[in-house]
XYZ file of C-alpha atoms in Angstrom:
125
model
C 17.202 80.672 -78.123
C 13.584 80.038 -78.242
C 11.708 79.484 -81.450
C 8.102 79.723 -82.925
C 6.545 76.439 -83.405
C 4.118 76.355 -87.071
C 1.782 74.223 -86.674
C 1.422 71.981 -90.256
C 1.144 68.737 -91.768
C 3.855 69.147 -94.478
C 7.147 70.881 -94.855
C 10.508 70.375 -92.967
C 8.925 71.005 -90.083
C 5.779 68.723 -90.009
C 5.894 65.812 -87.450
C 4.891 62.323 -88.857
C 1.722 61.867 -89.037
C 0.287 59.156 -86.336
C -2.831 56.901 -88.143
C -5.489 55.854 -86.395
C -8.751 53.680 -86.196
C -11.658 52.976 -84.252
C -13.851 50.140 -84.521
C -18.318 50.305 -83.658
C -17.747 48.953 -80.229
C -17.028 50.498 -76.807
C -16.992 54.213 -76.531
C -17.475 54.160 -80.792
C -21.366 54.543 -81.577
C -21.117 54.981 -84.678
C -18.076 54.419 -87.531
C -15.764 52.990 -88.155
C -13.558 56.463 -86.917
C -10.280 57.079 -88.903
C -8.000 59.937 -87.053
C -4.951 61.022 -87.893
C -2.944 63.398 -86.058
C 0.051 65.569 -85.864
C 1.611 66.223 -82.284
C 3.612 69.471 -83.060
C 4.397 70.056 -79.448
C 5.162 68.738 -75.712
C 5.658 69.631 -72.550
C 5.398 70.813 -69.077
C 6.354 67.227 -68.573
C 4.162 65.727 -70.517
C 1.296 67.268 -69.379
C 0.788 69.625 -71.898
C 0.646 68.652 -75.986
C -0.392 70.676 -79.093
C -1.315 70.230 -82.418
C -3.755 68.973 -85.875
C -6.560 66.132 -85.613
C -8.890 65.057 -88.284
C -11.188 62.638 -87.974
C -13.387 61.230 -90.131
C -17.553 60.967 -89.455
C -18.894 58.876 -86.667
C -19.694 59.503 -82.595
C -17.713 58.375 -79.585
C -19.194 58.880 -76.186
C -16.164 61.124 -74.342
C -15.303 61.219 -70.889
C -12.715 64.395 -70.156
C -10.393 64.589 -67.613
C -8.317 67.391 -69.272
C -8.831 70.763 -70.575
C -9.259 71.010 -74.815
C -9.050 74.025 -76.710
C -10.068 73.522 -79.989
C -10.521 75.297 -82.759
C -12.272 74.410 -85.948
C -10.264 74.307 -89.372
C -12.624 72.517 -91.564
C -15.391 70.153 -91.498
C -18.518 70.299 -88.951
C -19.180 68.219 -85.661
C -21.901 68.436 -82.738
C -20.664 68.000 -78.891
C -23.609 67.003 -76.263
C -23.628 66.856 -72.922
C -24.638 64.319 -70.288
C -27.895 66.485 -69.954
C -28.823 66.451 -73.562
C -27.505 69.927 -74.513
C -25.477 70.407 -78.170
C -23.000 72.841 -79.799
C -22.807 72.421 -83.766
C -19.196 73.733 -84.354
C -17.835 74.651 -87.848
C -15.402 75.508 -89.591
C -13.380 78.759 -88.013
C -15.185 78.009 -84.184
C -13.074 77.739 -80.883
C -14.208 76.057 -78.294
C -13.194 74.594 -74.834
C -14.062 71.703 -73.833
C -13.508 71.657 -69.632
C -12.689 68.830 -66.783
C -15.018 67.226 -66.221
C -17.615 66.949 -69.380
C -18.843 63.919 -70.647
C -21.249 63.206 -73.142
C -20.807 62.081 -77.301
C -18.589 63.995 -79.727
C -20.329 63.573 -83.429
C -18.487 64.154 -86.434
C -21.052 64.970 -89.075
C -18.257 66.741 -91.935
C -14.591 65.348 -91.499
C -13.330 67.429 -88.963
C -9.274 69.000 -88.736
C -9.192 70.904 -86.162
C -6.178 72.640 -83.995
C -6.194 71.351 -80.889
C -3.992 72.582 -77.247
C -4.589 69.945 -74.558
C -3.508 70.119 -70.545
C -3.715 66.974 -68.849
C -4.384 66.820 -64.920
C -1.022 66.564 -63.348
C -0.466 63.327 -61.310
C -1.372 62.122 -58.209
C 2.154 62.677 -55.517
C 2.832 59.668 -54.078
């Protein structure tokens, strides 16, 4: 029997949080950036991930090889592509980042989002 997966950060069905911190340098342009991820589901041979992600204010360079759907639950971010086109996204906004998107992700206010990521298929040998 299949069950619905409810995404939450607390309670008996909530996954253990994974905490991270990245200092300025490399891809991090402003920070440090502290993150927490609650990954609720991994499927399709490890290619499909979904859960809740949170990050403190900061800016980093991004280069997507995967698809990602995001729905902002709290906070404010600005995504800017390599051509300089920007999108300001706030609580309630949903959006898709396609493979090949490069630019920056700037978190202006601590952000919490739902995410669904589809990683690329690996090359067959």
